């Protein structure tokens, strides 16, 4: 073990340590370690393996999914280390034997990962991540990879439907209170990938360079002796460009009061209850009659993609979305799995493998993937390239050298021999993913962005080589 | 600012810092800080306030909710500090002005909290937390308190239905891969509160002293040249008491193979696909025929409370639950809100306040709460005690001195003038919460544990004093 391993810094109090010791290595199912122990003992731990991350189906009625979380996995790879606190605990609990502890102490992921670019859309069977390494190094990552990709992709997939429904109006992420406190930060990030314009979450702002928004809750109005006092105070503090929440008592009285406090230069009013469509029309008329033509209307209150779509004709300027965003709007997780699809056999050759029992059948072998585009540049098919390993590798090499413009390869390098590739993490990673999502969604066939339940927007087909 | 404030330790690399800087203070919606700034400027920030956490309704068809997360909020209170990294970021982003930054630098929650004991069941309007302090100190906690209580309670509420359905058979938490990686740890903890016997999540085991479980996945079988080799290796490594996953190829062949590897002393077999009920019967017969009467059957594969109930007559020994647990089985968040219900007025007296617009009406004023028990000791009503503040305080004092055994008071002290009360956090807190949940659920009226959709198990009524 070297000195660079993370651990609980000595000055951190126990309460702080409970939040996170810095190591992500124990965010892992126990069986990954027990499998490792047996495989180290019998020698198979060193077999070269290919694991694939994919989902068997989209949530009912959804037409596409959105891959998100890539940058977050890659950020956490560096801290996926078994330091003294982790090793001591595993030893005390007799989770694994001494030989395994020794292996874990030196553990670094030295393998490679290719995957869909973060923000890319995906379909059933799309091999969104392909992890290659020894069994030992690749199996340990299963739980963390799935946790991150499943949650973040669920949020981005819902968020994309919301930004689609909102067309050009900004969507604002406000769901922190309805998600686990750290999941909330990830949700804000995933929402940004899918086109959300800003978040209420300060930590997400700090960590990923997102724009943060927020002015006041009902409590601020109730704290004051009356609405006049509350609005006057907020305008003094935040300037007339602020957003005043006008529905604590009576909305129309609230709007009057807001204009009295801020003048016709008031930035926005927020409506957080009631029949938002008709209320927005009434408030717009009231604002316009007062000459506050530039004052915007922000609506919040249990919005989802359907509510957003239903407000398309209402004079609404932006949508604040909370609960339904951070819970994936009915699909709070993706069903992504991390499956062994090929491994070195006794001969030293890579051999395809697949579970073959009554359900949950998988297609073995390493795959490449591409999106076939029609003459109008729109997606027609999700193409899984399967066949002998060298043939698939050859296909990939040929594609990356250029070639058929109607077949867009989907795998990009994420980790090369343990090295996370540049530009994928932190704020830069989020910006790149947002761009990718935008381009990828624009490429979907017409109709793919309809909210109504339907099949996947394009079929997933196999292109079998050699 | 003093030296004890947390911050990013200098030796932590950026990737580790992204996991968490130790401070929980920015897990907060921006508007809490902008409200604070305006209230500091106008003097209302120092008004004494009472905030209440409650939910307006249970998820459709649910008969009770389970409060969880209390210990996690209290653990994070100590690190809810604005250290240099947080203050610098807020200053750089101009989130708040200098006076507010100065206030934040010295921020410690010095108020008091009473609440339902963790693990207690709750109903619509139950005041599960009552936070008292100045506006400034109490409003800052809103987002974190709601994030934790909403997520953890959603999981515990679903978990309680599962352990109810499983009756005496153990439920095992295995959902890490289908939840955000930190939410997964909280989910394992919440499941334990609601009676789950163990978790696959190592970090949850470490942090909360939970029993961890897990042996092998399909990948382990596929890694080997054949099932025989895989099972032999696992038994060598883990002993014959291990659990062998028998459905990678053919289940009956798998069971034969498992018995050949481990003998009739095999601990358990796991079934992860197919028609689990009939499969369990066939496998039980096969095991018994071979003399492996003590070998247990563990079932996994997208179980929820209904699937568990449907397996009641099958020879199943324990249930592994993943996705539906960590996503709240259809209700991935509680709708808990954090509402100002009373505040010091201009006169210096505490005055009830409530939002009064078209929907989302709240009952103002500080409340006490009790559960009314019938002659058989079972719950009859959830009683909200409302009225003038002194009267409610007097009622609480009288109850805590003993009195009417048919009215069980529900509020216990959680934080007293900034001091977290003992026994509520870490492993001890989880154990106490598990006991409380058990006792509280046993007290529900007969029929309250039915899975079928129905109203709340008891009505919530008001007892108005004075």
Coordinates of N, CA and C in Angstrom, one line a residue, chain B residues 166-303:
Chain B
X166 N -43.8 -10.9 4.3 CA -42.9 -12.0 4.4 C -43.1 -12.8 5.8
X167 N -43.8 -12.2 6.6 CA -44.1 -12.7 8.0 C -42.8 -13.1 8.7
X168 N -42.5 -14.3 8.9 CA -41.3 -14.7 9.7 C -40.1 -14.9 8.8
X169 N -40.3 -14.9 7.5 CA -39.1 -15.2 6.6 C -38.3 -13.9 6.5
X170 N -37.0 -14.1 6.6 CA -36.1 -12.9 6.4 C -36.2 -12.2 5.1
X171 N -36.2 -10.9 5.1 CA -36.0 -10.1 3.8 C -34.6 -9.6 3.8
X172 N -34.0 -9.7 2.6 CA -32.6 -9.3 2.4 C -32.5 -8.1 1.4
X173 N -31.8 -7.1 1.8 CA -31.8 -5.9 0.9 C -30.6 -6.1 -0.1
X174 N -31.0 -5.9 -1.4 CA -30.0 -6.1 -2.4 C -30.1 -5.1 -3.5
X175 N -30.5 -3.9 -3.2 CA -30.9 -2.9 -4.2 C -29.9 -1.9 -4.7
X176 N -28.6 -2.0 -4.1 CA -27.7 -1.0 -4.4 C -27.6 -0.5 -5.8
X177 N -27.6 -1.5 -6.7 CA -27.3 -1.2 -8.1 C -28.5 -0.4 -8.8
X178 N -29.6 -0.4 -8.1 CA -30.7 0.3 -8.7 C -31.1 1.6 -8.0
X179 N -30.1 2.2 -7.3 CA -30.3 3.4 -6.6 C -29.0 4.2 -6.7
X180 N -29.0 5.5 -6.6 CA -27.8 6.3 -6.5 C -26.9 5.7 -5.4
X181 N -25.6 5.7 -5.6 CA -24.7 5.0 -4.8 C -24.8 5.4 -3.3
X182 N -25.0 6.6 -3.0 CA -25.2 7.0 -1.6 C -26.6 6.7 -1.1
X183 N -27.5 7.0 -1.9 CA -28.9 6.7 -1.6 C -29.0 5.2 -1.2
X184 N -28.3 4.4 -1.9 CA -28.3 2.9 -1.6 C -27.9 2.6 -0.2
X185 N -27.0 3.3 0.3 CA -26.6 3.1 1.7 C -27.7 3.5 2.7
X186 N -28.3 4.6 2.4 CA -29.5 5.1 3.2 C -30.6 4.1 3.0
X187 N -30.8 3.5 1.9 CA -31.9 2.6 1.6 C -31.7 1.3 2.5
X188 N -30.5 0.8 2.5 CA -30.2 -0.4 3.3 C -30.5 -0.1 4.8
X189 N -30.1 1.1 5.2 CA -30.4 1.5 6.6 C -31.9 1.6 6.9
X190 N -32.6 2.2 5.9 CA -34.1 2.4 6.1 C -34.8 1.0 6.1
X191 N -34.3 0.1 5.3 CA -34.8 -1.2 5.2 C -34.6 -2.0 6.5
X192 N -33.5 -1.7 7.1 CA -33.2 -2.4 8.4 C -34.2 -1.8 9.5
X193 N -34.5 -0.5 9.4 CA -35.4 0.1 10.4 C -36.8 -0.7 10.3
X194 N -37.1 -1.0 9.0 CA -38.4 -1.7 8.8 C -38.3 -3.2 8.8
X195 N -37.3 -3.7 9.4 CA -37.2 -5.1 9.7 C -36.5 -6.0 8.7
X196 N -35.8 -5.4 7.7 CA -35.0 -6.3 6.9 C -33.8 -6.9 7.7
X197 N -33.5 -8.1 7.4 CA -32.5 -8.8 8.2 C -31.1 -8.6 7.9
X198 N -30.8 -8.2 6.6 CA -29.4 -8.0 6.2 C -29.4 -7.2 4.9
X199 N -28.2 -6.8 4.5 CA -28.0 -6.1 3.2 C -26.8 -6.6 2.5
X200 N -26.9 -6.4 1.2 CA -25.7 -6.7 0.4 C -24.7 -5.6 0.4
X201 N -25.1 -4.4 0.9 CA -24.3 -3.2 0.8 C -23.2 -3.1 1.8
X202 N -21.9 -3.1 1.4 CA -20.8 -3.1 2.4 C -20.8 -1.8 3.2
X203 N -20.9 -0.7 2.5 CA -20.8 0.6 3.2 C -21.9 0.7 4.2
X204 N -23.1 0.2 3.9 CA -24.2 0.3 4.9 C -23.8 -0.6 6.1
X205 N -23.2 -1.7 5.8 CA -22.7 -2.6 6.9 C -21.7 -1.9 7.8
X206 N -20.8 -1.2 7.2 CA -19.7 -0.5 7.9 C -20.3 0.6 8.7
X207 N -21.2 1.4 8.1 CA -21.6 2.6 8.7 C -22.6 2.4 9.8
X208 N -23.5 1.4 9.7 CA -24.6 1.2 10.6 C -24.6 -0.1 11.3
X209 N -23.5 -0.8 11.2 CA -23.4 -2.1 11.9 C -24.4 -3.1 11.4
X210 N -24.8 -3.1 10.1 CA -25.8 -4.0 9.6 C -25.1 -5.3 9.2
X211 N -25.8 -6.4 9.2 CA -25.3 -7.7 8.8 C -25.2 -7.6 7.2
X212 N -24.1 -8.0 6.6 CA -24.0 -8.0 5.2 C -24.0 -9.4 4.6
X213 N -24.6 -9.6 3.5 CA -24.7 -10.9 2.9 C -24.4 -10.9 1.4
X214 N -24.1 -12.0 0.8 CA -23.9 -12.1 -0.6 C -22.8 -13.2 -0.9
X215 N -23.0 -13.9 -2.0 CA -22.0 -15.0 -2.3 C -21.5 -14.9 -3.7
X216 N -22.4 -15.0 -4.7 CA -22.0 -15.0 -6.1 C -23.1 -14.6 -7.1
X217 N -22.6 -14.1 -8.2 CA -23.5 -13.7 -9.3 C -23.4 -14.7 -10.5
X218 N -24.2 -14.6 -11.5 CA -24.0 -15.4 -12.7 C -22.7 -15.3 -13.3
X219 N -22.1 -14.1 -13.2 CA -20.8 -13.9 -13.8 C -19.7 -14.9 -13.3
X220 N -19.9 -15.3 -12.0 CA -18.9 -16.2 -11.4 C -19.0 -17.6 -12.1
X221 N -20.2 -18.0 -12.3 CA -20.4 -19.3 -13.0 C -19.9 -19.2 -14.5
X222 N -20.2 -18.1 -15.1 CA -19.8 -17.9 -16.5 C -18.3 -17.8 -16.7
X223 N -17.7 -17.2 -15.7 CA -16.2 -17.1 -15.7 C -15.5 -18.4 -15.8
X224 N -16.1 -19.4 -15.2 CA -15.5 -20.7 -15.1 C -15.8 -21.6 -16.4
X225 N -15.0 -22.6 -16.5 CA -15.3 -23.5 -17.7 C -16.6 -24.1 -17.7
X226 N -17.1 -24.5 -16.5 CA -18.4 -25.0 -16.4 C -18.9 -24.8 -14.9
X227 N -20.2 -25.1 -14.7 CA -20.9 -24.9 -13.4 C -20.2 -25.7 -12.3
X228 N -19.7 -26.9 -12.7 CA -19.1 -27.8 -11.7 C -17.8 -27.0 -11.1
X229 N -17.1 -26.5 -12.0 CA -15.8 -25.8 -11.6 C -16.1 -24.6 -10.8
X230 N -17.2 -23.9 -11.1 CA -17.5 -22.7 -10.4 C -18.0 -23.0 -9.0
X231 N -18.9 -24.0 -8.9 CA -19.5 -24.4 -7.6 C -18.4 -25.0 -6.7
X232 N -17.5 -25.8 -7.3 CA -16.4 -26.4 -6.5 C -15.6 -25.3 -5.9
X233 N -15.3 -24.3 -6.7 CA -14.4 -23.2 -6.3 C -15.1 -22.4 -5.2
X234 N -16.4 -22.1 -5.4 CA -17.1 -21.3 -4.3 C -17.1 -22.1 -3.0
X235 N -17.4 -23.4 -3.1 CA -17.5 -24.2 -1.8 C -16.1 -24.2 -1.2
X236 N -15.0 -24.4 -2.0 CA -13.7 -24.4 -1.4 C -13.4 -23.1 -0.7
X237 N -13.9 -22.0 -1.3 CA -13.6 -20.6 -0.7 C -14.5 -20.3 0.4
X238 N -15.8 -20.6 0.3 CA -16.8 -20.1 1.3 C -17.3 -21.2 2.2
X239 N -16.9 -22.5 2.0 CA -17.4 -23.6 2.8 C -18.8 -24.0 2.3
X240 N -19.2 -25.2 2.7 CA -20.5 -25.8 2.2 C -21.7 -25.0 2.6
X241 N -21.6 -24.2 3.7 CA -22.7 -23.4 4.1 C -23.0 -22.2 3.2
X242 N -22.3 -22.1 2.1 CA -22.6 -20.9 1.2 C -23.9 -21.1 0.5
X243 N -24.2 -20.0 -0.3 CA -25.4 -20.1 -1.1 C -25.0 -20.1 -2.6
X244 N -25.4 -21.2 -3.3 CA -25.0 -21.4 -4.7 C -26.2 -20.9 -5.6
X245 N -25.8 -20.1 -6.6 CA -26.8 -19.6 -7.5 C -27.0 -20.6 -8.6
X246 N -28.1 -21.2 -8.7 CA -28.3 -22.4 -9.5 C -29.0 -22.2 -10.9
X247 N -29.2 -21.0 -11.3 CA -30.1 -20.8 -12.5 C -29.3 -20.2 -13.7
X248 N -28.0 -20.4 -13.7 CA -27.3 -19.9 -14.9 C -27.6 -20.6 -16.1
X249 N -27.7 -22.0 -16.0 CA -28.1 -22.8 -17.2 C -29.4 -23.4 -16.9
X250 N -29.4 -24.7 -16.4 CA -30.7 -25.3 -16.1 C -30.8 -25.5 -14.6
X251 N -31.9 -25.1 -14.0 CA -32.0 -25.1 -12.5 C -31.8 -26.5 -11.9
X252 N -32.4 -27.5 -12.5 CA -32.4 -28.8 -11.8 C -31.0 -29.4 -12.0
X253 N -30.4 -29.2 -13.1 CA -29.0 -29.6 -13.3 C -28.1 -28.8 -12.3
X254 N -28.4 -27.5 -12.1 CA -27.7 -26.7 -11.2 C -27.8 -27.2 -9.8
X255 N -28.9 -27.6 -9.4 CA -29.1 -28.1 -8.0 C -28.3 -29.4 -7.8
X256 N -28.4 -30.3 -8.8 CA -27.5 -31.5 -8.8 C -26.1 -31.2 -8.6
X257 N -25.7 -30.2 -9.4 CA -24.3 -29.8 -9.4 C -23.9 -29.2 -8.1
X258 N -24.8 -28.4 -7.5 CA -24.6 -27.8 -6.2 C -24.4 -28.8 -5.1
X259 N -25.3 -29.8 -5.2 CA -25.2 -30.9 -4.1 C -23.9 -31.7 -4.3
X260 N -23.5 -31.9 -5.6 CA -22.3 -32.7 -5.8 C -21.1 -31.9 -5.3
X261 N -21.2 -30.6 -5.3 CA -20.0 -29.7 -4.9 C -20.0 -29.6 -3.4
X262 N -21.2 -29.5 -2.7 CA -21.2 -29.1 -1.3 C -21.7 -30.2 -0.4
X263 N -22.4 -31.2 -1.0 CA -23.0 -32.3 -0.2 C -24.3 -31.8 0.4
X264 N -24.9 -32.6 1.2 CA -26.3 -32.3 1.7 C -26.2 -31.2 2.8
X265 N -25.0 -30.8 3.1 CA -24.8 -29.7 4.1 C -24.8 -28.3 3.4
X266 N -25.1 -28.3 2.1 CA -25.2 -27.0 1.4 C -26.1 -26.0 2.1
X267 N -25.6 -24.8 2.3 CA -26.4 -23.8 3.1 C -27.7 -23.4 2.4
X268 N -27.5 -23.0 1.1 CA -28.7 -22.6 0.4 C -28.5 -22.6 -1.1
X269 N -29.6 -22.6 -1.8 CA -29.5 -22.3 -3.3 C -30.3 -21.0 -3.5
X270 N -29.9 -20.3 -4.6 CA -30.6 -19.0 -4.9 C -31.2 -19.2 -6.3
X271 N -32.4 -18.8 -6.4 CA -33.2 -18.8 -7.7 C -33.4 -17.3 -8.0
X272 N -33.0 -16.9 -9.2 CA -33.0 -15.5 -9.6 C -33.8 -15.3 -10.9
X273 N -34.5 -16.3 -11.4 CA -35.3 -16.1 -12.6 C -36.4 -17.2 -12.7
X274 N -37.3 -17.0 -13.6 CA -38.3 -18.0 -13.9 C -39.5 -17.8 -12.9
X275 N -40.4 -18.8 -12.9 CA -41.6 -18.8 -12.1 C -41.2 -19.3 -10.7
X276 N -40.9 -18.3 -9.8 CA -40.2 -18.7 -8.6 C -41.0 -19.6 -7.7
X277 N -42.4 -19.5 -7.7 CA -43.2 -20.3 -6.9 C -43.1 -21.8 -7.2
X278 N -43.3 -22.1 -8.5 CA -43.3 -23.5 -8.9 C -41.9 -24.0 -8.9
X279 N -40.9 -23.2 -9.2 CA -39.5 -23.6 -9.2 C -39.1 -23.9 -7.8
X280 N -39.5 -23.1 -6.8 CA -39.1 -23.4 -5.4 C -39.7 -24.7 -5.0
X281 N -40.9 -25.1 -5.4 CA -41.5 -26.4 -5.0 C -40.7 -27.5 -5.6
X282 N -40.3 -27.4 -6.9 CA -39.6 -28.4 -7.6 C -38.2 -28.6 -6.9
X283 N -37.6 -27.4 -6.6 CA -36.2 -27.5 -6.1 C -36.3 -28.1 -4.6
X284 N -37.3 -27.7 -3.9 CA -37.5 -28.2 -2.5 C -37.6 -29.7 -2.6
X285 N -38.4 -30.2 -3.5 CA -38.6 -31.7 -3.7 C -37.2 -32.3 -4.0
X286 N -36.5 -31.7 -4.9 CA -35.2 -32.2 -5.4 C -34.2 -32.3 -4.2
X287 N -34.2 -31.2 -3.5 CA -33.3 -31.1 -2.3 C -33.6 -32.2 -1.3
X288 N -34.9 -32.3 -1.0 CA -35.4 -33.3 0.0 C -35.1 -34.7 -0.4
X289 N -35.3 -34.9 -1.7 CA -35.1 -36.3 -2.2 C -33.6 -36.7 -2.1
X290 N -32.8 -35.6 -2.2 CA -31.3 -35.9 -2.0 C -30.9 -35.9 -0.6
X291 N -31.9 -35.7 0.3 CA -31.5 -35.7 1.7 C -31.0 -34.3 2.3
X292 N -31.1 -33.3 1.4 CA -30.6 -32.0 1.8 C -31.7 -31.2 2.4
X293 N -32.3 -31.7 3.5 CA -33.4 -31.1 4.2 C -33.1 -29.7 4.8
X294 N -31.9 -29.5 5.1 CA -31.5 -28.3 5.7 C -31.1 -27.2 4.8
X295 N -31.0 -27.6 3.5 CA -30.6 -26.6 2.5 C -31.7 -25.6 2.2
X296 N -31.4 -24.3 2.4 CA -32.5 -23.3 2.2 C -32.7 -22.9 0.8
X297 N -33.8 -22.2 0.5 CA -34.0 -21.7 -0.8 C -34.2 -20.1 -0.7
X298 N -33.3 -19.4 -1.3 CA -33.4 -17.9 -1.4 C -33.9 -17.6 -2.7
X299 N -34.9 -16.7 -2.8 CA -35.4 -16.2 -4.1 C -35.1 -14.7 -4.2
X300 N -34.8 -14.4 -5.5 CA -34.5 -13.0 -5.8 C -35.1 -12.8 -7.2
X301 N -35.0 -11.6 -7.8 CA -35.6 -11.4 -9.1 C -36.8 -10.5 -9.1
X302 N -36.6 -9.2 -9.0 CA -37.7 -8.2 -9.1 C -38.8 -8.5 -8.1
X303 N -38.5 -8.9 -6.9 CA -39.6 -9.1 -5.9 C -40.1 -7.7 -5.4

